[in-house]
Amino acid sequence: MNEHEKRERRTVWLVVALMLLVAVIYAATFIKLPVWLPALK
Amino acid sequence: MTEATAAVAHDHPHAGIMRWLTTTNHKDLGILYMSFGGIMFFVGGLFIMAVRAELLYPGLQLLSPGMYNQLFTLHALIMVFGAIMPFATGLNNYLIPLMIGAPDMALPRVNNWGFWILPFAAVLLLIPFFLQFFGTGSGATGLGWMMHNTTLDIQSGIGIDFAIFTILLLGVSSLTGAINVVVTALNMRAPGMVLMKMPLFVWAWLITAFMLILAMPVFSAAATMLLTDRHFGTHFFDAANGGDPILLQHLIWFFGHPEVYIVLLPAWGLIPHILATFSRKPVYGYRAQVYALCAICFLSFIVWSHHMLTSGLPLAAEVYFMYATMAISVPTSVLVFCWLGAIWRGAMTFETPMLFALGFVAHFGMGALTGLVLPDVAVNAQHHNSYVLVAHFHYTFFGGGIFGMMAALYYWLPKFTGHMFDEKLGRLHFWLTVISFNITFIPQWFAGLDGMPRHVADYALRFSAMNFISSVGAFLLGLTQLLLVYIVVRCVRGGPKATGQVWEGAQGLEFTLPSPPPYHTFETPPEVK
């Protein structure tokens, strides 16, 4: 695998990981935050 | 398409409008983003001119309270999401690949998509405002830029729904842009450019991108919850049915406070470059600034409730949010002292970009200092929702964000266009901006300290003088920006040729290229020592 292919592969992994992170935060806001944030009251 | 014709199409941009619609080139997209930000700056400015015209005298002269609410809300949403953020994104698009020796952003097609979402989002936000003049709907959202002055009954109609969809679209655009920046900065650097050699502007944008990735999904989720509460029978924020309206404030400010730094960090990243150039010195305290930016990123996520100190938080939470917020002043002070260190005993000259950079330090300093006082629980109880707050965040957003963007525009404009701008007019623009900005916002401190609430179309007689001065300043500030348009248009059309280095003390890979840089750059990566 040459340097260009390695870079492309790293790009794909980074993009997938970051998109997953976005999805997890979005879902956690719906599922979890309504439960524990009111505890601040 | 054969490989040969594909290569030709890649080498040369399309002609005419197709170039701008289909471009994946980072420089084209940078110009598109900056142009969009510039246009929206004037749209948002027009809205606030109407607001200041209403506030020129006490009593209701021009606008109904509902129309007033719509205008200041649209002004805020447009300035933050339509002007400053897109302009800063334009700078990152144009400059990051040049600064790190990359041929383009990592995801060029996504880059095009991210930009072209923006005009549609802007139209979506503005449609209900114009529809009301034709008897359709009740106007645009009038709930303030964070949309939490709401229970579900405060404003019905299409305005908020359109704003929610605008936020969701902006979220997609911001997140694609942020992912693109992270991947580009981490994966596309030229050989030899280790992270700790990366220009501070790139560092600032890398951190900004992570903040967007962490904060924007929360904002999008909150907007989605509001939408489902309004139309699909859920009760996230509906107190009458077991929901919690304060939850909306928590969710929105969990995004909203990092958003303040999302607006400011790009400016904090570019100011050291400008100060160093015109002081003929290297960037001062590089590592300290990187660590300070990282610390501010972390702290910005744990202080959101200082925006809600009067919402009935328990005392322990109030004390925590007060001290946590004050802790941000430590890394912020590191930045300010590094900026001052950069000019200390430097061979300074005061070209327009340097003037705006120094104006940034002075005005942002006033915003930051008042930001240190406002989270004090007792002080906040006095000043919350007063004009003190309006003055404070305009010193940070305009004095910090917009002064920073103007410094950057003047600094890199000769690089973008290949022409020098008219220095005399640039300096005139700076001084008129400084004077009119302070005429506008200094009186607001006094009106606020005297007890004038914000978000009101009418006010008590004792606030008349301060509001009159503030409105006159705002009109002057608005007119002054027309001079900026003239300077930029004249520079784009011609002028003395700019050299590759542009400024005597300029450093960085982008200044090793001719001005303007060729359509494709660094296809063979440079070696960084």
PDB file of C-alpha atoms in Angstrom, chain B residues 205-337:
ATOM      1  CA  TRP B 205      -9.758  25.945  13.379  1.00  0.00           C
ATOM      2  CA  LEU B 206      -8.964  22.325  14.313  1.00  0.00           C
ATOM      3  CA  ILE B 207     -10.169  23.043  17.859  1.00  0.00           C
ATOM      4  CA  THR B 208     -13.169  24.997  16.550  1.00  0.00           C
ATOM      5  CA  ALA B 209     -14.095  22.040  14.354  1.00  0.00           C
ATOM      6  CA  PHE B 210     -14.018  19.668  17.338  1.00  0.00           C
ATOM      7  CA  MET B 211     -16.206  22.114  19.271  1.00  0.00           C
ATOM      8  CA  LEU B 212     -18.705  22.143  16.402  1.00  0.00           C
ATOM      9  CA  ILE B 213     -18.703  18.344  16.272  1.00  0.00           C
ATOM     10  CA  LEU B 214     -19.370  18.113  20.017  1.00  0.00           C
ATOM     11  CA  ALA B 215     -21.866  20.983  20.355  1.00  0.00           C
ATOM     12  CA  MET B 216     -23.844  21.195  17.124  1.00  0.00           C
ATOM     13  CA  PRO B 217     -25.584  17.788  17.452  1.00  0.00           C
ATOM     14  CA  VAL B 218     -26.974  18.917  20.825  1.00  0.00           C
ATOM     15  CA  PHE B 219     -28.387  22.086  19.244  1.00  0.00           C
ATOM     16  CA  SER B 220     -29.850  20.072  16.365  1.00  0.00           C
ATOM     17  CA  ALA B 221     -31.380  17.588  18.806  1.00  0.00           C
ATOM     18  CA  ALA B 222     -32.863  20.424  20.892  1.00  0.00           C
ATOM     19  CA  ALA B 223     -34.330  21.972  17.737  1.00  0.00           C
ATOM     20  CA  THR B 224     -35.759  18.581  16.736  1.00  0.00           C
ATOM     21  CA  MET B 225     -37.295  18.156  20.200  1.00  0.00           C
ATOM     22  CA  LEU B 226     -38.878  21.591  19.924  1.00  0.00           C
ATOM     23  CA  LEU B 227     -40.279  20.611  16.537  1.00  0.00           C
ATOM     24  CA  THR B 228     -41.723  17.326  17.847  1.00  0.00           C
ATOM     25  CA  ASP B 229     -43.171  19.144  20.873  1.00  0.00           C
ATOM     26  CA  ARG B 230     -44.860  21.652  18.584  1.00  0.00           C
ATOM     27  CA  HIS B 231     -46.244  19.218  16.031  1.00  0.00           C
ATOM     28  CA  PHE B 232     -45.951  15.583  17.059  1.00  0.00           C
ATOM     29  CA  GLY B 233     -47.320  15.461  20.589  1.00  0.00           C
ATOM     30  CA  THR B 234     -44.111  15.011  22.589  1.00  0.00           C
ATOM     31  CA  HIS B 235     -43.636  16.907  25.863  1.00  0.00           C
ATOM     32  CA  PHE B 236     -39.909  17.452  26.269  1.00  0.00           C
ATOM     33  CA  PHE B 237     -40.352  21.111  27.199  1.00  0.00           C
ATOM     34  CA  ASP B 238     -44.053  21.304  27.960  1.00  0.00           C
ATOM     35  CA  ALA B 239     -44.481  21.861  31.713  1.00  0.00           C
ATOM     36  CA  ALA B 240     -48.254  21.316  31.553  1.00  0.00           C
ATOM     37  CA  ASN B 241     -47.634  17.723  30.529  1.00  0.00           C
ATOM     38  CA  GLY B 242     -44.644  16.816  32.695  1.00  0.00           C
ATOM     39  CA  GLY B 243     -41.961  18.324  30.454  1.00  0.00           C
ATOM     40  CA  ASP B 244     -39.367  20.877  31.496  1.00  0.00           C
ATOM     41  CA  PRO B 245     -38.997  24.284  29.786  1.00  0.00           C
ATOM     42  CA  ILE B 246     -35.699  24.833  31.589  1.00  0.00           C
ATOM     43  CA  LEU B 247     -34.355  21.729  29.836  1.00  0.00           C
ATOM     44  CA  LEU B 248     -34.573  23.654  26.552  1.00  0.00           C
ATOM     45  CA  GLN B 249     -32.399  26.388  28.068  1.00  0.00           C
ATOM     46  CA  HIS B 250     -29.863  23.810  29.273  1.00  0.00           C
ATOM     47  CA  LEU B 251     -29.676  22.104  25.886  1.00  0.00           C
ATOM     48  CA  ILE B 252     -29.481  25.316  23.907  1.00  0.00           C
ATOM     49  CA  TRP B 253     -26.835  26.914  26.118  1.00  0.00           C
ATOM     50  CA  PHE B 254     -24.838  23.673  26.138  1.00  0.00           C
ATOM     51  CA  PHE B 255     -24.422  24.521  22.474  1.00  0.00           C
ATOM     52  CA  GLY B 256     -24.682  28.297  22.856  1.00  0.00           C
ATOM     53  CA  HIS B 257     -21.673  28.869  25.047  1.00  0.00           C
ATOM     54  CA  PRO B 258     -19.231  26.815  22.961  1.00  0.00           C
ATOM     55  CA  GLU B 259     -20.771  28.649  20.000  1.00  0.00           C
ATOM     56  CA  VAL B 260     -19.374  31.909  21.402  1.00  0.00           C
ATOM     57  CA  TYR B 261     -15.903  30.372  21.164  1.00  0.00           C
ATOM     58  CA  ILE B 262     -16.701  28.798  17.799  1.00  0.00           C
ATOM     59  CA  VAL B 263     -17.196  32.365  16.580  1.00  0.00           C
ATOM     60  CA  LEU B 264     -14.122  33.731  18.366  1.00  0.00           C
ATOM     61  CA  LEU B 265     -11.478  31.007  18.039  1.00  0.00           C
ATOM     62  CA  PRO B 266     -10.807  31.499  14.318  1.00  0.00           C
ATOM     63  CA  ALA B 267     -10.121  35.180  15.060  1.00  0.00           C
ATOM     64  CA  TRP B 268      -7.881  34.238  17.999  1.00  0.00           C
ATOM     65  CA  GLY B 269      -5.960  31.956  15.659  1.00  0.00           C
ATOM     66  CA  LEU B 270      -5.313  34.543  12.960  1.00  0.00           C
ATOM     67  CA  ILE B 271      -4.512  37.559  15.139  1.00  0.00           C
ATOM     68  CA  PRO B 272      -1.081  36.184  16.237  1.00  0.00           C
ATOM     69  CA  HIS B 273      -0.052  35.869  12.566  1.00  0.00           C
ATOM     70  CA  ILE B 274      -0.953  39.503  11.879  1.00  0.00           C
ATOM     71  CA  LEU B 275       0.637  40.883  15.053  1.00  0.00           C
ATOM     72  CA  ALA B 276       3.832  38.930  14.360  1.00  0.00           C
ATOM     73  CA  THR B 277       4.013  40.124  10.744  1.00  0.00           C
ATOM     74  CA  PHE B 278       3.696  43.827  11.513  1.00  0.00           C
ATOM     75  CA  SER B 279       5.994  43.585  14.553  1.00  0.00           C
ATOM     76  CA  ARG B 280       8.656  41.817  12.459  1.00  0.00           C
ATOM     77  CA  LYS B 281       8.885  39.087  15.090  1.00  0.00           C
ATOM     78  CA  PRO B 282       8.021  35.389  15.189  1.00  0.00           C
ATOM     79  CA  VAL B 283       4.714  34.338  16.792  1.00  0.00           C
ATOM     80  CA  TYR B 284       5.142  34.761  20.537  1.00  0.00           C
ATOM     81  CA  GLY B 285       4.291  31.891  22.917  1.00  0.00           C
ATOM     82  CA  TYR B 286       3.223  29.406  20.240  1.00  0.00           C
ATOM     83  CA  ARG B 287       2.893  26.412  22.562  1.00  0.00           C
ATOM     84  CA  ALA B 288       1.242  28.444  25.301  1.00  0.00           C
ATOM     85  CA  GLN B 289      -1.361  29.656  22.804  1.00  0.00           C
ATOM     86  CA  VAL B 290      -2.073  26.124  21.552  1.00  0.00           C
ATOM     87  CA  TYR B 291      -2.562  24.849  25.100  1.00  0.00           C
ATOM     88  CA  ALA B 292      -4.666  27.903  26.011  1.00  0.00           C
ATOM     89  CA  LEU B 293      -6.940  27.313  23.000  1.00  0.00           C
ATOM     90  CA  CYS B 294      -7.345  23.644  24.031  1.00  0.00           C
ATOM     91  CA  ALA B 295      -8.117  24.683  27.631  1.00  0.00           C
ATOM     92  CA  ILE B 296     -10.728  27.201  26.463  1.00  0.00           C
ATOM     93  CA  CYS B 297     -12.313  24.501  24.291  1.00  0.00           C
ATOM     94  CA  PHE B 298     -12.608  22.196  27.327  1.00  0.00           C
ATOM     95  CA  LEU B 299     -13.852  24.905  29.700  1.00  0.00           C
ATOM     96  CA  SER B 300     -16.426  26.179  27.216  1.00  0.00           C
ATOM     97  CA  PHE B 301     -18.338  22.909  27.605  1.00  0.00           C
ATOM     98  CA  ILE B 302     -18.666  23.062  31.384  1.00  0.00           C
ATOM     99  CA  VAL B 303     -19.907  26.620  31.940  1.00  0.00           C
ATOM    100  CA  TRP B 304     -23.150  26.844  29.934  1.00  0.00           C
ATOM    101  CA  SER B 305     -25.450  27.628  32.860  1.00  0.00           C
ATOM    102  CA  HIS B 306     -23.857  31.013  33.549  1.00  0.00           C
ATOM    103  CA  HIS B 307     -26.342  32.136  30.895  1.00  0.00           C
ATOM    104  CA  MET B 308     -29.152  30.917  33.153  1.00  0.00           C
ATOM    105  CA  LEU B 309     -28.054  32.024  36.618  1.00  0.00           C
ATOM    106  CA  THR B 310     -31.445  33.678  37.181  1.00  0.00           C
ATOM    107  CA  SER B 311     -33.456  30.614  36.125  1.00  0.00           C
ATOM    108  CA  GLY B 312     -33.616  29.134  39.620  1.00  0.00           C
ATOM    109  CA  LEU B 313     -30.559  26.879  39.752  1.00  0.00           C
ATOM    110  CA  PRO B 314     -29.590  25.487  43.180  1.00  0.00           C
ATOM    111  CA  LEU B 315     -26.978  27.583  44.994  1.00  0.00           C
ATOM    112  CA  ALA B 316     -24.245  24.940  44.602  1.00  0.00           C
ATOM    113  CA  ALA B 317     -24.771  24.896  40.823  1.00  0.00           C
ATOM    114  CA  GLU B 318     -24.708  28.706  40.669  1.00  0.00           C
ATOM    115  CA  VAL B 319     -21.428  28.846  42.607  1.00  0.00           C
ATOM    116  CA  TYR B 320     -19.915  26.122  40.422  1.00  0.00           C
ATOM    117  CA  PHE B 321     -20.891  27.821  37.166  1.00  0.00           C
ATOM    118  CA  MET B 322     -19.639  31.175  38.494  1.00  0.00           C
ATOM    119  CA  TYR B 323     -16.162  29.879  39.338  1.00  0.00           C
ATOM    120  CA  ALA B 324     -15.906  27.625  36.281  1.00  0.00           C
ATOM    121  CA  THR B 325     -16.713  30.600  34.059  1.00  0.00           C
ATOM    122  CA  MET B 326     -14.194  32.819  35.806  1.00  0.00           C
ATOM    123  CA  ALA B 327     -11.597  30.064  35.243  1.00  0.00           C
ATOM    124  CA  ILE B 328     -11.834  30.739  31.483  1.00  0.00           C
ATOM    125  CA  SER B 329     -10.127  34.061  32.142  1.00  0.00           C
ATOM    126  CA  VAL B 330      -6.871  32.147  32.875  1.00  0.00           C
ATOM    127  CA  PRO B 331      -6.282  30.685  29.387  1.00  0.00           C
ATOM    128  CA  THR B 332      -7.824  33.808  27.834  1.00  0.00           C
ATOM    129  CA  SER B 333      -5.283  35.936  29.699  1.00  0.00           C
ATOM    130  CA  VAL B 334      -2.519  33.664  28.398  1.00  0.00           C
ATOM    131  CA  LEU B 335      -3.693  34.472  24.868  1.00  0.00           C
ATOM    132  CA  VAL B 336      -3.920  38.213  25.515  1.00  0.00           C
ATOM    133  CA  PHE B 337      -0.446  38.331  27.084  1.00  0.00           C
TER     134      PHE B 337
END
